[in-house]
Coordinates of C-alpha atoms (C1' of nucleotides) in Angstrom, one line a residue:
Chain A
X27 CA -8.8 -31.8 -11.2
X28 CA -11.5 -30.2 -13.4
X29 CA -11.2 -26.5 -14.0
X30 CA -13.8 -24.0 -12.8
X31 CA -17.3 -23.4 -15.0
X32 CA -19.0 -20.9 -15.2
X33 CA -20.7 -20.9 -11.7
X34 CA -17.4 -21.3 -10.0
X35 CA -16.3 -18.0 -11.7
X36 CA -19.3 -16.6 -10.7
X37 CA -19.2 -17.2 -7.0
X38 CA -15.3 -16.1 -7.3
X39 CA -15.7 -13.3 -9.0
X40 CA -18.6 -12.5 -6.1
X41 CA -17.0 -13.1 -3.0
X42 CA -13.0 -11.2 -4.4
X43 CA -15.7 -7.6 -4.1
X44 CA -17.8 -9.2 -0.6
X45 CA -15.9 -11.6 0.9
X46 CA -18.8 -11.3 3.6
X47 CA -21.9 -12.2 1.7
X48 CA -23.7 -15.2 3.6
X49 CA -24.3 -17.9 1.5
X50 CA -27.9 -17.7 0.8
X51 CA -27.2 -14.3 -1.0
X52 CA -24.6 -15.3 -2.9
X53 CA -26.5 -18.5 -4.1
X54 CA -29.1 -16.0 -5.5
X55 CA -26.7 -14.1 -6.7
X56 CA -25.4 -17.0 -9.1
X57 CA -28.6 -19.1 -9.6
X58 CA -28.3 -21.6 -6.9
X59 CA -29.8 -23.3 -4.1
X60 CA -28.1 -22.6 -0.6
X61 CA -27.1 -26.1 -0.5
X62 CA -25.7 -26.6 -4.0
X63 CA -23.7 -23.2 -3.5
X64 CA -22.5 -24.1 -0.2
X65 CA -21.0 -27.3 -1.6
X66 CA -19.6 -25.5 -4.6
X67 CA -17.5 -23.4 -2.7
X68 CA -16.6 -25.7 -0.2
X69 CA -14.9 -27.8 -3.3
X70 CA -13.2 -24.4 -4.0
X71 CA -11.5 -23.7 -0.3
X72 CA -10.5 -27.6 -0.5
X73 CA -9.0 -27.0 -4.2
X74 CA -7.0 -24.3 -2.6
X75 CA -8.5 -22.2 -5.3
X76 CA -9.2 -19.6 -2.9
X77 CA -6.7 -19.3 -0.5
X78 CA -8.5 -17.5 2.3
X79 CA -10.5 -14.2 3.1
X80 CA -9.1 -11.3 4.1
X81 CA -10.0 -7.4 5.2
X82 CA -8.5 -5.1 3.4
X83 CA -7.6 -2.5 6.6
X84 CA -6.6 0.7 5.0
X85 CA -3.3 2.2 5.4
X86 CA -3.8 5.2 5.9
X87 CA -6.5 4.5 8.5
X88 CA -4.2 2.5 10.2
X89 CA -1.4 5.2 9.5
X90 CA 0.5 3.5 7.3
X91 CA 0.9 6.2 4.5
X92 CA 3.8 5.7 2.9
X93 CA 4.7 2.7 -0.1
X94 CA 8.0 2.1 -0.8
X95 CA 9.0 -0.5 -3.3
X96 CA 12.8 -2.3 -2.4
X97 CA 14.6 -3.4 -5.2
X98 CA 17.4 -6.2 -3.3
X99 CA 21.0 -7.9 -4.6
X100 CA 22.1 -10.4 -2.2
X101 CA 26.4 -11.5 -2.5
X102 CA 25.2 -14.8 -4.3
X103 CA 22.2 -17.7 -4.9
X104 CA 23.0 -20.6 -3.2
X105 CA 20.4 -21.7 -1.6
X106 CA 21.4 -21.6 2.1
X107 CA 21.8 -17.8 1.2
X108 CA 18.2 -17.4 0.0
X109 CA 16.7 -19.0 2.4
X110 CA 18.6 -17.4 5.4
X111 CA 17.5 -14.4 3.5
X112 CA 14.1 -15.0 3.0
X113 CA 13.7 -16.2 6.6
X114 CA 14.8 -13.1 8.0
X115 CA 12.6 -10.8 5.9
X116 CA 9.4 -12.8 7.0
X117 CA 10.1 -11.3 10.4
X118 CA 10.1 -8.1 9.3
X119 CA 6.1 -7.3 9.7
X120 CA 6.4 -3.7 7.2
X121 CA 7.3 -6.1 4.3
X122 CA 3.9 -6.7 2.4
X123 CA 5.2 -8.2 -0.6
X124 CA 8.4 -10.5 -1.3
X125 CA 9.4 -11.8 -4.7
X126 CA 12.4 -13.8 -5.9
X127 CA 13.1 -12.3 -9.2
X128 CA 14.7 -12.5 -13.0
X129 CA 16.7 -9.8 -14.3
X130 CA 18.9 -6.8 -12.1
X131 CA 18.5 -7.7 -9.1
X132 CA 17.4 -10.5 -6.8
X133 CA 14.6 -9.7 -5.0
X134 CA 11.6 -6.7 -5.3
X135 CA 9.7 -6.0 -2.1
X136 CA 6.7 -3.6 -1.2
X137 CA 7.1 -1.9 2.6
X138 CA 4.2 -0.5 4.2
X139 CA 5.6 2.6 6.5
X140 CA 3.9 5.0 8.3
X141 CA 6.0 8.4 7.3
X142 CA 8.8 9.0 5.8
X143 CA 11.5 8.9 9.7
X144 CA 9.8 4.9 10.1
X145 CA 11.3 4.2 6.5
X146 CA 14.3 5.2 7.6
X147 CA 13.6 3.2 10.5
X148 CA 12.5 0.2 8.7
X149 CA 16.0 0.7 6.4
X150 CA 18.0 0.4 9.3
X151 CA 16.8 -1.5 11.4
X152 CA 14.7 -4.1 9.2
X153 CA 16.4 -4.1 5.5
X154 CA 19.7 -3.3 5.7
X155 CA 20.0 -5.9 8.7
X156 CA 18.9 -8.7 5.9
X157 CA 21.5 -11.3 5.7
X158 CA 24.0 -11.3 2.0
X159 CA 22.2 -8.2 1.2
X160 CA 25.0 -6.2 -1.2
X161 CA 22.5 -3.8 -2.7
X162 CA 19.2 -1.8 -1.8
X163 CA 17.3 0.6 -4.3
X164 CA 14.4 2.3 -2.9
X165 CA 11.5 3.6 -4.6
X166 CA 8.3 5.3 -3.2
X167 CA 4.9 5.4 -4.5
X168 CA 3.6 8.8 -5.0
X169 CA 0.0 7.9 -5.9
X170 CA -1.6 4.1 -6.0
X171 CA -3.7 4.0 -9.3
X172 CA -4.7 0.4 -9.5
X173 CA -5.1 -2.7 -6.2
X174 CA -6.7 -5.2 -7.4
X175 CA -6.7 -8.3 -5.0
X176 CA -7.0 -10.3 -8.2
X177 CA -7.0 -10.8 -11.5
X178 CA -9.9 -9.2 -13.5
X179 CA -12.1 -12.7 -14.3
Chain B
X8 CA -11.7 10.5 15.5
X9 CA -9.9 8.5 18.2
X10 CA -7.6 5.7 17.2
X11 CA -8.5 2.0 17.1
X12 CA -8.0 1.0 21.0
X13 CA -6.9 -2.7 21.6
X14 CA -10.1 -4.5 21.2
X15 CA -10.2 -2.7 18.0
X16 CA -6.9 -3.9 16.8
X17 CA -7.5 -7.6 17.6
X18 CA -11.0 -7.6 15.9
X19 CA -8.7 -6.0 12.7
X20 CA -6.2 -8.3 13.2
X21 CA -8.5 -11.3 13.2
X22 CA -10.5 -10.2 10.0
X23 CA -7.3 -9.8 8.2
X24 CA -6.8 -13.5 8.6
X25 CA -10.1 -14.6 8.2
X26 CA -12.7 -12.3 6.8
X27 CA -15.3 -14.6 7.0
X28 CA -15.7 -15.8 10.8
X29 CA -19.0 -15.5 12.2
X30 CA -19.5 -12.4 14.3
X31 CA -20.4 -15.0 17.4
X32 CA -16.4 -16.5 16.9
X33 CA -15.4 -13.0 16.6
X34 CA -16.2 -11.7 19.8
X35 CA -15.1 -14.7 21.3
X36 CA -11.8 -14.3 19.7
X37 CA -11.8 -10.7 21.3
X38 CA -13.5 -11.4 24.7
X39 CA -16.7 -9.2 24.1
X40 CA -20.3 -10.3 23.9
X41 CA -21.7 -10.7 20.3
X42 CA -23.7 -7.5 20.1
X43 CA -20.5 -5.4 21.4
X44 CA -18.6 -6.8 19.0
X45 CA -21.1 -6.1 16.2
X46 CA -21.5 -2.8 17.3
X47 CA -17.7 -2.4 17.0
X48 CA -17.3 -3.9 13.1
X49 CA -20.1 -1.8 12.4
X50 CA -17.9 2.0 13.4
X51 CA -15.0 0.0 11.9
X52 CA -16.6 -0.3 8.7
X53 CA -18.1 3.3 8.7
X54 CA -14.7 4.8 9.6
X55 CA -13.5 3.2 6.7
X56 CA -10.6 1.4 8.1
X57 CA -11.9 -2.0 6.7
X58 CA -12.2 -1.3 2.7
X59 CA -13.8 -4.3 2.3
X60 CA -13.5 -7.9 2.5
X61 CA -11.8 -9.8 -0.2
X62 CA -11.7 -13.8 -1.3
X63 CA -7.6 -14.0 -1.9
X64 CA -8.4 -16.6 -5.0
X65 CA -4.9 -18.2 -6.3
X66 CA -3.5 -17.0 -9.6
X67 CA -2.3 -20.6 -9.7
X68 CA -5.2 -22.1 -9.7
X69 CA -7.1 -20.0 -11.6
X70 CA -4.0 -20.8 -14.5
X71 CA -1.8 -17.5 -13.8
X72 CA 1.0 -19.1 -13.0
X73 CA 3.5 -15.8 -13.4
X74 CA 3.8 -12.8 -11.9
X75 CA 5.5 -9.9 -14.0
X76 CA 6.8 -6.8 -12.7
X77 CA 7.0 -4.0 -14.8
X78 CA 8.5 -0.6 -14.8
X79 CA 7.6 2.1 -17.5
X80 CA 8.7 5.4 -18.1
X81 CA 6.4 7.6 -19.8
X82 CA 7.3 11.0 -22.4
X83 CA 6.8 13.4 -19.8
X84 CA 4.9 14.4 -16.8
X85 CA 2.2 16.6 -17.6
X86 CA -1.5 15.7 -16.1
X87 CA -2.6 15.1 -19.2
X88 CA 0.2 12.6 -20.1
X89 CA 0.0 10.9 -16.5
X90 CA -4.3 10.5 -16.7
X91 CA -4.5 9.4 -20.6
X92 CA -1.9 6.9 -19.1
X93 CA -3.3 5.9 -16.4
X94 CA -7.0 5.2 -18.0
X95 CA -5.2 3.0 -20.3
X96 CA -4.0 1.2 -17.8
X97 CA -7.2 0.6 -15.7
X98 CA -8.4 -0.9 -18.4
X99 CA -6.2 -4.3 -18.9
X100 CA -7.4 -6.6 -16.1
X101 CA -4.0 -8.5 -15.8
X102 CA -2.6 -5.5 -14.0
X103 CA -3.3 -5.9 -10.5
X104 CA -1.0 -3.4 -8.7
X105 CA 0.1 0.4 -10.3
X106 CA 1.9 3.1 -8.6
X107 CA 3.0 6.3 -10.0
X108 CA 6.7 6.3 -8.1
X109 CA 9.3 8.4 -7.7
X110 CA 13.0 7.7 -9.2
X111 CA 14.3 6.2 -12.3
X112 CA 10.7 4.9 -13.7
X113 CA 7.3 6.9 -13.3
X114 CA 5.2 3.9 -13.1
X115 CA 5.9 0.0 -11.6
X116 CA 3.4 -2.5 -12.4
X117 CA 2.5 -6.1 -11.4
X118 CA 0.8 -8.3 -13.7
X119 CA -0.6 -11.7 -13.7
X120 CA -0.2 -13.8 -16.9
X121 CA -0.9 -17.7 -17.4
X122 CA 2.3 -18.1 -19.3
X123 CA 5.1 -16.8 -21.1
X124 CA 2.7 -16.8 -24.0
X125 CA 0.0 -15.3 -22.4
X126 CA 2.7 -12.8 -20.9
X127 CA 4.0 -11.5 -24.4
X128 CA 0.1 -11.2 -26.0
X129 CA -0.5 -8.2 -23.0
X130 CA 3.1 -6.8 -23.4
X131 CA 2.5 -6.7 -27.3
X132 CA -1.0 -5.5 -27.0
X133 CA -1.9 -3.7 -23.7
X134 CA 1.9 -2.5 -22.4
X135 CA 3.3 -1.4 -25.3
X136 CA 0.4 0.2 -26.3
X137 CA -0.1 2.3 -23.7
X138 CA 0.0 5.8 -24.4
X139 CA 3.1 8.2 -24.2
X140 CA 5.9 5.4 -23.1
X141 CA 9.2 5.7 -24.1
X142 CA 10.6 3.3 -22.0
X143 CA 9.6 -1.0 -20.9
X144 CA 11.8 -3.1 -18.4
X145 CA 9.8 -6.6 -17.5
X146 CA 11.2 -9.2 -15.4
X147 CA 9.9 -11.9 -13.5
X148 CA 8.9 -13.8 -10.2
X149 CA 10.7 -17.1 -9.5
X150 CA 8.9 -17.5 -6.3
X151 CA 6.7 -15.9 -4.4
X152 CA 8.6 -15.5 -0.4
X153 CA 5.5 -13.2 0.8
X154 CA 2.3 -11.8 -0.4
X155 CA 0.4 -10.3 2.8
X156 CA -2.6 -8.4 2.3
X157 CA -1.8 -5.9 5.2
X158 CA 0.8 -4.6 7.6
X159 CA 1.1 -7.0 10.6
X160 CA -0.1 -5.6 13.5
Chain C
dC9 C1' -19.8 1.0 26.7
dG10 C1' -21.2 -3.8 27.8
dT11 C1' -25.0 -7.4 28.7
dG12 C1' -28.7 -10.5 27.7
dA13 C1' -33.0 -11.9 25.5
dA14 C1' -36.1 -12.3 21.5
dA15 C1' -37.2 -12.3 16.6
dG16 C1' -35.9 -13.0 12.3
dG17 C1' -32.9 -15.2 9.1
dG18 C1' -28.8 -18.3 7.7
dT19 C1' -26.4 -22.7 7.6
dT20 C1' -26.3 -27.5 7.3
dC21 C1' -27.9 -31.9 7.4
dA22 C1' -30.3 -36.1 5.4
dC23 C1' -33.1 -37.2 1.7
dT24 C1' -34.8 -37.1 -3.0
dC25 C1' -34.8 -36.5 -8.0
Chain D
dG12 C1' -24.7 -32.8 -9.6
dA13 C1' -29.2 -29.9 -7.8
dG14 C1' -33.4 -28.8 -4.7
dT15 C1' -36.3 -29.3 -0.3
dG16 C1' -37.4 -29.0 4.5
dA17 C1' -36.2 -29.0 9.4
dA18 C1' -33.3 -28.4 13.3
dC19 C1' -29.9 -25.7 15.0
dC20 C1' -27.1 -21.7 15.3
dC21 C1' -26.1 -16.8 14.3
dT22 C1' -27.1 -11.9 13.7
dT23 C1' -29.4 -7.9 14.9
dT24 C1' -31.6 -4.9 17.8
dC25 C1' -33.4 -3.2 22.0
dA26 C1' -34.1 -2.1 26.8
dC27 C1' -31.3 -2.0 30.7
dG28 C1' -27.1 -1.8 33.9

DNA sequence: CGTGAAAGGGTTCACTC
DNA sequence: GAGTGAACCCTTTCACG
């Protein structure tokens, strides 16, 4: 499994800004034939190097205003808890970000809520519902500085 | 500026999971005729509900292989404090998520690092040398349960 | 707002170096 | 691995319903 040269970070690096460049642009773009790119970045989806291509639909457009980041303690971390946990909180659409996590507490999630009564919603209904759940800290963004779908290559 | 109608929603929907499908596909997908559908993406796009289309490329893969997430406090929260701060921080490409927040921290941060190494270089030379914090608490993802790019519809 | 047709351009082969 | 050319398909635009 050979790691990425030069061109691969190049056509990368491309298509994390347009995801929607056609090929033959991005193969000028990075000093290829159509063909040779094409193949390139077929190798990449295969690798799983890049995972897929998404829209990034704005928020607020969409109404979705309002960030909150959940810190959450569950009773224990046996496995059956964590994964009748983390089944439940996949069903829970609001939830944009889920990690299992080192440190205070056992899980940090980011919630996508359209004003301030749907959190409240969302906390009733969605997060306080979780299975084990012993503790819930919320905090809410008051400004997003950085996004960044990836890592700066 | 009247709200996304149904059609609207699915064509969002459907770009979220796959930015790149062919606008023929797409209107498919939606039951409209190519050009409508094209038409459509285009008002989309100049609304500014889509922000753009992004390649989701794996840290993994690219040899991030942890996720930190970071909260810092800073010495105060005077504009000037909050902007030098936040200029410093646009400027390490490992952080790929910064609010300013309300509660016990003024800023949380998610950063990608190849290793625990890799991870204590950027604390030691971008984090803790940020301007005007007082205060670092890091910990770390075990797994990753969900990482959407956008609210479910 | 949706449809269909026409022109221009993109993608994808097999083939070659 | 990379480039070339040709067949096929897609996008875009326009007049029209």
């Amino acid at each position: 499994m050979s790691e990425p040269d030069a061109i691969d970070l190049a056509i990368l690096k491309t298509l994390q800004s347009d995801a929607r460049i056609t090929n033959a642009d991005l193969a000028a773009k990075v000093g290829l034939s159509p063909s040779a790119c094409s193949r390139r970045l077929d190798i990449l989806e295969k690798r799983g190097v890049i995972r897929g291509y998404h829209a990034h639909v704005s928020h607020k457009a969409l109404d979705y205003k309002m960030i909150a980041i959940v810190h959450i303690s569950l009773s224990g971390q046996f496995a059956k808890t964590l994964s009748e946990f983390e089944a439940a909180v996949k069903r829970c659409p609001n939830v944009l970000v889920c990690y299992l996590m080192s440190g205070e507490y056992d899980y940090i999630l980011r919630v996508a809520a359209r004003d301030l009564e749907d959190y409240e919603r969302i906390h009733r209904d969605w997060l306080s519902a979780l299975p084990h759940v012993v503790k819930i800290n919320s905090s809410f963004a008051l400004r997003e500085v950085i996004d960044r779908p990836n890592v700066g290559l």
